[in-house]
Amino acid sequence: MVLKELQNIFHIELDAIYGKHEVDSFFYLCTEHYLNVPRIQLTLDPGLAITKPETDTFFKVLEDLKQQKPIQYILGETEFYGLPFKVNEHVLIPRPETEELVDLIIRTFTSSAVEKSIKILDIGTGSGCIAISLAKNLPNVEVYALDISKEALKVAKQNAELNKVDINFIEASILDNTCHSALDADSNFDVIVSNPPYVRNLEKQEIQPNVLDNEPHLALFVEDDNPLLFYKAITNFALKNLKPKGTLYFEINQYLGEETKALLTDTNFQKVELLKDLNGNDRMLKGIKI
Ligand code: GLN
């Protein structure tokens, strides 16, 4: 089938759901992913045709897109902080806000010209995007990444291989003492970072159906009456396991900035800062252990 015709079918079937521009982006992502054909080649060679099995693959993608399955899960990959990451339904699709958190950490530790090696722990690593992009971009780091989900850890391990970094993966929960027994008694970290579940059930109506129906609820949602559950557990863990002057970094729920900040200011953290993301929402929190 001629690719241009297929592109037309994508528009007829999907424009009403996604808009013309996004449908074009999906289509070009697919031509690159499945055919290794870059966008420019389609313009230069409008008669470009593909085989029957290739056409079948595109129709399968079309069906999935009609069901509002995220393109990242359909292709099984995405990009985060300029690096490739495999994703599936067991891990969240990495978000741009999280890239901002990673960037904050990288800028801090690159500019402070740390000579000695730093030890980092990422709690609730999911696809491994935070741990791996830190390991890739900071010299001299020893990175640990923890998750309760075996399936998520499988994906994260693949991503560490794909990006050629060494990460110490730990299967444990931050909510019970499996994480204490899984980590060394003297696990003194310079940095603890986490993007834990923080969306309250009451915010479900704000969440897009493609997120709600496809992404792992385990990684997203918390109960309305205890939305800071993970932040409390991680802060307590950090009080014991961060070195003096070690830094705790969180991605946070934009509606709970002050409450989350209070968790750190009310305990042994200083220089606590609440930072906004590019959309102007309270999204990042950092504090230094006294
Ligand atoms: N930012 C994500 C979302 O809005 C939530 C991530 C999380 O719960 N940690 O879908």
Coordinates of N, CA and C in Angstrom, one line a residue, residues 60-262:
K60 N -3.1 -2.2 12.8 CA -3.2 -2.6 14.2 C -3.0 -1.4 15.1
V61 N -2.0 -0.6 14.7 CA -1.7 0.7 15.4 C -2.9 1.6 15.4
L62 N -3.5 1.7 14.2 CA -4.7 2.5 14.0 C -5.8 2.1 15.0
E63 N -6.0 0.8 15.1 CA -7.1 0.3 16.0 C -6.7 0.7 17.5
D64 N -5.5 0.5 17.9 CA -5.0 0.9 19.2 C -5.2 2.4 19.5
L65 N -4.9 3.2 18.5 CA -5.0 4.6 18.6 C -6.5 5.0 18.7
K66 N -7.4 4.3 18.0 CA -8.8 4.6 18.1 C -9.3 4.3 19.5
Q67 N -8.7 3.3 20.2 CA -9.1 3.0 21.6 C -8.4 3.9 22.6
Q68 N -7.7 4.9 22.0 CA -6.9 5.9 22.9 C -5.8 5.3 23.7
K69 N -5.2 4.2 23.1 CA -4.0 3.6 23.8 C -2.9 4.6 23.5
P70 N -2.1 5.0 24.6 CA -1.0 5.9 24.3 C 0.0 5.4 23.3
I71 N 0.5 6.3 22.4 CA 1.4 5.9 21.4 C 2.7 5.3 21.9
Q72 N 3.1 5.7 23.1 CA 4.3 5.2 23.7 C 4.2 3.7 24.1
Y73 N 3.0 3.3 24.5 CA 2.7 1.9 24.8 C 2.6 1.1 23.5
I74 N 2.0 1.7 22.5 CA 1.9 1.0 21.2 C 3.2 0.7 20.7
L75 N 4.1 1.7 20.6 CA 5.4 1.5 20.1 C 6.4 0.8 21.1
G76 N 6.0 0.8 22.4 CA 6.8 0.2 23.4 C 8.1 1.0 23.7
E77 N 8.1 2.2 23.3 CA 9.3 3.1 23.6 C 8.9 4.5 23.6
T78 N 9.8 5.3 24.3 CA 9.6 6.7 24.3 C 11.0 7.4 24.6
E79 N 11.0 8.7 24.7 CA 12.3 9.4 25.0 C 12.1 10.2 26.3
F80 N 13.2 10.2 27.1 CA 13.2 11.0 28.3 C 14.5 11.5 28.5
Y81 N 14.6 12.8 28.7 CA 15.9 13.5 28.9 C 16.9 13.2 27.7
G82 N 16.3 13.0 26.5 CA 17.1 12.7 25.4 C 17.6 11.3 25.3
L83 N 17.1 10.4 26.1 CA 17.5 9.0 26.1 C 16.3 8.1 25.7
P84 N 16.6 7.0 25.1 CA 15.5 6.0 24.8 C 15.1 5.2 26.0
F85 N 13.8 5.0 26.1 CA 13.3 4.2 27.2 C 12.2 3.3 26.7
K86 N 12.3 2.0 27.1 CA 11.2 1.0 26.8 C 10.1 1.3 27.8
V87 N 8.8 1.2 27.4 CA 7.7 1.3 28.3 C 6.7 0.3 28.0
N88 N 6.0 -0.1 29.0 CA 4.8 -1.0 28.8 C 3.8 -0.6 29.9
E89 N 2.6 -1.3 30.0 CA 1.6 -0.9 30.9 C 1.9 -1.1 32.4
H90 N 3.1 -1.6 32.7 CA 3.5 -1.8 34.1 C 4.2 -0.5 34.6
V91 N 4.5 0.4 33.7 CA 5.3 1.6 34.1 C 4.6 2.8 33.6
L92 N 4.7 3.9 34.4 CA 4.1 5.2 33.9 C 4.9 5.6 32.6
I93 N 4.3 6.4 31.8 CA 5.0 7.0 30.7 C 5.7 8.2 31.3
P94 N 7.0 8.3 31.1 CA 7.7 9.4 31.7 C 7.2 10.8 31.3
R95 N 7.1 11.7 32.2 CA 6.5 13.0 32.0 C 7.5 14.1 31.8
P96 N 7.2 15.2 31.1 CA 8.1 16.3 31.0 C 8.4 16.9 32.4
E97 N 7.5 16.9 33.3 CA 7.7 17.5 34.6 C 8.9 16.7 35.3
T98 N 8.9 15.5 35.1 CA 10.0 14.6 35.7 C 11.3 14.9 35.1
E99 N 11.3 15.3 33.8 CA 12.6 15.7 33.2 C 13.1 17.0 33.9
E100 N 12.1 17.9 34.3 CA 12.6 19.1 35.0 C 13.2 18.7 36.3
L101 N 12.7 17.8 37.0 CA 13.2 17.3 38.3 C 14.7 16.8 38.1
V102 N 14.8 15.9 37.1 CA 16.1 15.4 36.8 C 17.1 16.5 36.4
D103 N 16.6 17.4 35.6 CA 17.5 18.5 35.2 C 18.0 19.4 36.4
L104 N 17.1 19.6 37.4 CA 17.4 20.3 38.6 C 18.6 19.6 39.3
I105 N 18.5 18.3 39.4 CA 19.5 17.5 40.1 C 20.8 17.6 39.4
I106 N 20.7 17.4 38.1 CA 21.9 17.3 37.2 C 22.6 18.7 37.3
R107 N 21.9 19.8 37.2 CA 22.5 21.1 37.2 C 23.1 21.4 38.6
T108 N 22.5 20.9 39.7 CA 23.0 21.2 41.0 C 24.4 20.4 41.2
F109 N 24.4 19.2 40.7 CA 25.6 18.4 41.0 C 26.7 18.6 40.0
T110 N 26.3 19.1 38.8 CA 27.4 19.4 37.8 C 28.0 20.7 38.2
S111 N 27.2 21.7 38.7 CA 27.8 23.0 39.0 C 28.6 23.0 40.3
S112 N 28.2 22.1 41.2 CA 28.9 22.1 42.5 C 30.3 21.3 42.4
A113 N 30.6 20.8 41.2 CA 31.9 20.2 40.9 C 32.3 19.2 41.9
V114 N 31.4 18.3 42.2 CA 31.7 17.2 43.2 C 32.8 16.3 42.7
E115 N 33.8 16.2 43.4 CA 35.0 15.4 43.0 C 34.7 13.9 43.4
K116 N 34.2 13.8 44.6 CA 34.0 12.4 45.1 C 32.7 11.8 44.6
S117 N 32.7 10.5 44.7 CA 31.5 9.8 44.1 C 30.3 10.1 45.0
I118 N 29.1 10.2 44.3 CA 27.9 10.4 45.1 C 26.9 9.2 45.0
K119 N 26.3 9.0 46.1 CA 25.4 7.8 46.1 C 23.9 8.3 46.1
I120 N 23.2 7.8 45.1 CA 21.8 8.2 44.9 C 20.8 7.1 45.0
L121 N 19.7 7.4 45.6 CA 18.6 6.4 45.6 C 17.3 7.0 45.0
D122 N 16.7 6.2 44.0 CA 15.5 6.6 43.4 C 14.4 5.7 44.0
I123 N 13.4 6.2 44.6 CA 12.3 5.4 45.2 C 11.1 5.4 44.4
G124 N 10.7 4.2 43.9 CA 9.5 4.1 43.0 C 10.0 4.4 41.6
T125 N 11.0 3.6 41.1 CA 11.7 4.0 39.9 C 10.9 3.8 38.6
G126 N 9.9 2.9 38.6 CA 9.1 2.6 37.4 C 9.9 2.2 36.3
S127 N 9.9 3.0 35.2 CA 10.7 2.7 34.0 C 12.2 2.9 34.2
G128 N 12.5 3.5 35.4 CA 13.9 3.8 35.7 C 14.4 5.1 35.1
C129 N 13.4 5.9 34.6 CA 13.8 7.1 33.9 C 14.7 8.1 34.7
I130 N 14.3 8.3 36.0 CA 15.1 9.2 36.9 C 16.5 8.6 37.1
A131 N 16.5 7.4 37.6 CA 17.8 6.8 38.0 C 18.7 6.7 36.8
I132 N 18.2 6.3 35.7 CA 19.1 6.1 34.5 C 19.6 7.4 33.9
S133 N 18.7 8.4 33.9 CA 19.2 9.7 33.3 C 20.2 10.3 34.2
L134 N 20.0 10.1 35.5 CA 21.0 10.7 36.5 C 22.4 9.9 36.3
A135 N 22.3 8.6 36.2 CA 23.5 7.8 36.1 C 24.2 8.1 34.8
K136 N 23.5 8.4 33.7 CA 24.0 8.7 32.4 C 24.7 10.1 32.4
N137 N 24.1 11.0 33.2 CA 24.6 12.4 33.0 C 25.4 12.9 34.1
L138 N 25.6 12.2 35.2 CA 26.4 12.7 36.3 C 27.7 11.8 36.4
P139 N 28.8 12.3 36.4 CA 30.0 11.5 36.5 C 30.1 11.0 38.0
N140 N 30.7 9.8 38.1 CA 31.0 9.4 39.5 C 29.8 9.2 40.4
V141 N 28.8 8.5 39.9 CA 27.7 8.3 40.8 C 27.5 6.8 41.0
E142 N 26.9 6.5 42.1 CA 26.5 5.1 42.4 C 25.0 5.2 42.6
V143 N 24.3 4.5 41.7 CA 22.8 4.7 41.7 C 22.1 3.4 42.1
Y144 N 21.1 3.6 43.1 CA 20.2 2.6 43.5 C 18.8 2.9 43.1
A145 N 18.0 1.9 42.7 CA 16.6 2.2 42.3 C 15.7 1.2 42.9
L146 N 14.7 1.6 43.5 CA 13.8 0.7 44.2 C 12.4 0.7 43.7
D147 N 11.7 -0.4 43.6 CA 10.3 -0.4 43.2 C 9.6 -1.6 43.8
I148 N 8.4 -1.5 44.1 CA 7.6 -2.6 44.6 C 7.2 -3.6 43.5
S149 N 7.2 -3.1 42.3 CA 6.7 -3.9 41.2 C 7.8 -4.7 40.4
K150 N 7.6 -6.0 40.5 CA 8.6 -6.9 39.7 C 8.6 -6.5 38.3
E151 N 7.4 -6.3 37.7 CA 7.2 -6.1 36.3 C 7.8 -4.7 35.9
A152 N 7.7 -3.7 36.8 CA 8.3 -2.4 36.5 C 9.8 -2.6 36.5
L153 N 10.3 -3.4 37.5 CA 11.8 -3.6 37.6 C 12.4 -4.3 36.3
K154 N 11.6 -5.2 35.7 CA 12.0 -5.8 34.5 C 12.3 -4.8 33.4
V155 N 11.3 -3.8 33.3 CA 11.4 -2.8 32.3 C 12.6 -1.9 32.6
A156 N 12.7 -1.5 33.9 CA 13.8 -0.6 34.3 C 15.2 -1.3 34.0
K157 N 15.3 -2.6 34.3 CA 16.6 -3.3 34.0 C 16.9 -3.2 32.5
Q158 N 15.9 -3.5 31.7 CA 16.1 -3.4 30.2 C 16.6 -2.0 29.8
N159 N 16.0 -1.0 30.5 CA 16.4 0.4 30.1 C 17.8 0.7 30.6
A160 N 18.2 0.2 31.7 CA 19.6 0.4 32.2 C 20.6 -0.2 31.1
E161 N 20.2 -1.4 30.7 CA 21.0 -2.1 29.6 C 21.1 -1.2 28.3
L162 N 19.9 -0.8 27.9 CA 19.8 -0.1 26.7 C 20.6 1.2 26.7
N163 N 20.7 1.8 27.9 CA 21.4 3.1 28.0 C 22.8 2.9 28.6
K164 N 23.2 1.6 28.8 CA 24.5 1.2 29.2 C 25.0 1.9 30.5
V165 N 24.1 1.8 31.5 CA 24.5 2.3 32.9 C 24.3 1.1 33.9
D166 N 25.1 1.2 34.9 CA 24.9 0.2 36.0 C 24.0 0.8 37.1
I167 N 23.0 0.1 37.4 CA 22.1 0.6 38.5 C 21.9 -0.6 39.4
N168 N 21.8 -0.4 40.7 CA 21.5 -1.4 41.7 C 20.0 -1.4 41.9
F169 N 19.3 -2.4 41.4 CA 17.9 -2.5 41.5 C 17.5 -3.3 42.7
I170 N 16.4 -2.8 43.4 CA 16.0 -3.4 44.6 C 14.4 -3.5 44.5
E171 N 14.0 -4.8 44.8 CA 12.5 -5.0 44.8 C 12.1 -4.9 46.3
A172 N 11.4 -3.8 46.6 CA 11.0 -3.6 48.0 C 9.9 -2.5 48.0
S173 N 9.2 -2.4 49.1 CA 8.2 -1.4 49.3 C 8.7 -0.3 50.3
I174 N 8.5 0.9 50.1 CA 8.9 2.0 51.0 C 7.9 2.0 52.2
L175 N 6.8 1.4 52.0 CA 5.8 1.5 53.1 C 5.9 0.4 54.2
D176 N 6.8 -0.5 54.0 CA 7.1 -1.5 55.1 C 8.6 -1.6 55.2
N177 N 9.0 -2.5 56.1 CA 10.5 -2.5 56.3 C 11.2 -3.4 55.3
T178 N 10.6 -3.9 54.2 CA 11.4 -4.6 53.2 C 12.5 -3.7 52.6
C179 N 12.2 -2.4 52.6 CA 13.3 -1.6 52.0 C 14.4 -1.4 52.9
H180 N 14.2 -1.5 54.3 CA 15.3 -1.3 55.2 C 16.1 -2.6 55.2
S181 N 15.5 -3.7 55.1 CA 16.3 -5.0 55.0 C 17.0 -5.1 53.7
A182 N 16.4 -4.6 52.6 CA 17.0 -4.8 51.3 C 18.2 -3.9 51.1
L183 N 18.2 -2.7 51.8 CA 19.4 -1.8 51.6 C 20.4 -2.1 52.8
D184 N 21.6 -1.8 52.6 CA 22.6 -2.0 53.6 C 22.2 -1.2 54.9
A185 N 22.7 -1.7 56.0 CA 22.4 -1.0 57.3 C 23.0 0.4 57.2
D186 N 24.2 0.5 56.5 CA 24.8 1.9 56.5 C 24.6 2.5 55.1
S187 N 23.4 2.5 54.6 CA 23.2 3.0 53.3 C 23.1 4.5 53.3
N188 N 24.2 5.2 53.5 CA 24.2 6.6 53.6 C 24.2 7.3 52.2
F189 N 23.0 7.8 51.8 CA 22.9 8.4 50.5 C 23.2 9.9 50.5
D190 N 23.7 10.4 49.4 CA 23.9 11.8 49.2 C 22.6 12.4 48.7
V191 N 21.9 11.6 47.9 CA 20.7 12.1 47.3 C 19.6 11.0 47.4
I192 N 18.4 11.4 47.8 CA 17.3 10.5 47.7 C 16.3 11.2 46.8
V193 N 15.7 10.6 45.8 CA 14.8 11.2 44.9 C 13.6 10.3 44.7
S194 N 12.4 10.9 44.5 CA 11.2 10.1 44.3 C 10.1 10.9 43.6
N195 N 9.5 10.2 42.7 CA 8.2 10.6 42.1 C 7.2 9.6 42.4
P196 N 6.7 9.6 43.7 CA 5.8 8.5 44.1 C 4.3 8.8 43.6
P197 N 3.4 7.8 43.9 CA 2.0 8.1 43.5 C 1.5 9.3 44.3
Y198 N 0.8 10.2 43.6 CA 0.3 11.4 44.3 C -1.0 11.9 43.8
V199 N -1.6 11.3 42.9 CA -2.9 11.8 42.4 C -4.1 11.2 43.3
R200 N -4.9 12.2 43.8 CA -6.0 11.7 44.7 C -7.1 11.2 43.9
N201 N -7.9 10.3 44.4 CA -9.1 9.8 43.7 C -10.0 11.0 43.3
L202 N -10.0 12.0 44.1 CA -10.9 13.1 43.8 C -10.4 13.9 42.6
E203 N -9.2 13.7 42.2 CA -8.6 14.4 41.0 C -8.8 13.5 39.7
K204 N -9.5 12.4 39.9 CA -9.6 11.4 38.8 C -10.3 12.1 37.6
Q205 N -11.3 13.0 37.9 CA -12.0 13.6 36.8 C -11.1 14.5 35.9
E206 N -10.0 14.9 36.5 CA -9.1 15.8 35.7 C -8.1 15.0 34.8
I207 N -8.1 13.7 35.1 CA -7.1 12.8 34.4 C -7.7 12.4 33.0
Q208 N -6.9 12.5 32.0 CA -7.4 12.1 30.6 C -7.7 10.6 30.6
P209 N -8.8 10.3 29.8 CA -9.1 8.9 29.8 C -8.0 8.0 29.3
N210 N -7.1 8.5 28.4 CA -6.0 7.6 27.9 C -5.0 7.3 29.0
V211 N -4.9 8.2 30.0 CA -4.0 7.9 31.2 C -4.8 6.9 32.1
L212 N -6.0 7.3 32.4 CA -6.8 6.5 33.4 C -7.0 5.1 32.9
D213 N -7.2 4.8 31.6 CA -7.5 3.5 31.2 C -6.3 2.7 30.8
N214 N -5.1 3.3 30.8 CA -3.9 2.6 30.4 C -2.7 2.5 31.3
E215 N -2.6 3.6 32.1 CA -1.4 3.7 32.9 C -1.6 3.0 34.3
P216 N -0.5 2.5 34.9 CA -0.7 1.7 36.1 C -1.2 2.5 37.3
H217 N -2.4 2.2 37.8 CA -2.9 3.0 38.9 C -2.0 2.9 40.2
L218 N -1.3 1.8 40.3 CA -0.4 1.6 41.4 C 0.6 2.7 41.5
A219 N 1.0 3.2 40.3 CA 2.0 4.3 40.3 C 1.4 5.7 40.3
L220 N 0.1 5.8 40.3 CA -0.5 7.1 40.1 C -1.3 7.5 41.4
F221 N -2.2 6.6 41.9 CA -3.2 7.1 42.8 C -2.9 6.8 44.3
V222 N -3.5 7.8 45.1 CA -3.4 7.6 46.5 C -4.8 7.9 47.1
E223 N -5.1 7.5 48.3 CA -6.4 7.7 48.9 C -6.6 9.2 49.2
D224 N -7.8 9.7 49.1 CA -8.1 11.1 49.4 C -7.7 11.5 50.8
D225 N -7.9 10.5 51.7 CA -7.7 10.9 53.2 C -6.3 10.8 53.6
N226 N -5.4 10.2 52.8 CA -4.0 10.2 53.2 C -3.1 10.4 51.9
P227 N -3.2 11.5 51.3 CA -2.5 11.7 50.0 C -1.0 11.8 50.1
L228 N -0.5 12.0 51.3 CA 1.0 12.2 51.5 C 1.6 10.9 52.1
L229 N 0.9 9.8 52.0 CA 1.4 8.6 52.6 C 2.8 8.3 52.1
F230 N 3.1 8.3 50.9 CA 4.4 8.0 50.4 C 5.4 9.0 50.8
Y231 N 5.0 10.3 50.8 CA 6.0 11.4 51.1 C 6.4 11.3 52.6
K232 N 5.4 10.8 53.5 CA 5.7 10.7 54.9 C 6.7 9.5 55.0
A233 N 6.5 8.4 54.4 CA 7.3 7.2 54.5 C 8.7 7.6 54.0
I234 N 8.8 8.3 52.8 CA 10.1 8.6 52.2 C 10.8 9.6 53.1
T235 N 10.1 10.6 53.6 CA 10.8 11.6 54.5 C 11.4 10.9 55.7
N236 N 10.6 10.0 56.3 CA 11.2 9.2 57.5 C 12.4 8.4 57.1
F237 N 12.3 7.7 55.9 CA 13.4 6.9 55.5 C 14.6 7.8 55.2
A238 N 14.4 9.0 54.6 CA 15.5 9.9 54.3 C 16.1 10.4 55.6
L239 N 15.3 10.6 56.6 CA 15.9 11.1 57.9 C 17.0 10.1 58.4
K240 N 16.7 8.9 58.2 CA 17.6 7.8 58.6 C 18.7 7.6 57.6
N241 N 18.4 7.6 56.4 CA 19.3 7.1 55.4 C 20.1 8.1 54.5
L242 N 19.8 9.4 54.7 CA 20.5 10.4 54.0 C 21.7 10.7 54.9
K243 N 22.8 11.1 54.2 CA 24.0 11.6 55.0 C 23.6 13.0 55.5
P244 N 24.3 13.4 56.5 CA 24.1 14.8 56.9 C 24.5 15.7 55.7
K245 N 23.7 16.7 55.4 CA 23.8 17.6 54.2 C 23.4 16.9 52.9
G246 N 22.8 15.7 53.0 CA 22.3 15.0 51.8 C 21.0 15.7 51.4
T247 N 20.6 15.5 50.2 CA 19.4 16.2 49.7 C 18.3 15.2 49.3
L248 N 17.1 15.6 49.7 CA 15.9 14.9 49.3 C 15.2 15.7 48.2
Y249 N 14.9 15.0 47.1 CA 14.1 15.7 46.0 C 12.8 14.9 45.7
F250 N 11.7 15.7 45.6 CA 10.5 15.1 45.3 C 9.8 15.7 44.1
E251 N 9.1 14.9 43.3 CA 8.1 15.4 42.4 C 6.8 15.4 43.2
I252 N 6.0 16.4 43.2 CA 4.8 16.5 44.1 C 3.5 16.9 43.3
N253 N 2.4 16.6 44.1 CA 1.1 17.0 43.6 C 1.0 18.5 43.7
Q254 N 0.7 19.2 42.5 CA 0.6 20.6 42.5 C -0.3 21.3 43.5
Y255 N -1.4 20.5 43.9 CA -2.3 21.1 44.8 C -1.9 20.9 46.3
L256 N -0.8 20.2 46.5 CA -0.5 19.9 47.9 C 0.9 20.4 48.2
G257 N 1.3 21.5 47.5 CA 2.7 22.0 47.7 C 3.0 22.4 49.1
E258 N 2.2 23.2 49.7 CA 2.5 23.7 51.1 C 2.5 22.5 52.1
E259 N 1.5 21.6 52.0 CA 1.4 20.5 52.9 C 2.7 19.6 52.8
T260 N 3.1 19.4 51.5 CA 4.2 18.5 51.3 C 5.5 19.2 51.9
K261 N 5.6 20.5 51.6 CA 6.7 21.3 52.1 C 6.8 21.2 53.6
A262 N 5.6 21.3 54.3 CA 5.6 21.3 55.7 C 6.2 20.0 56.3

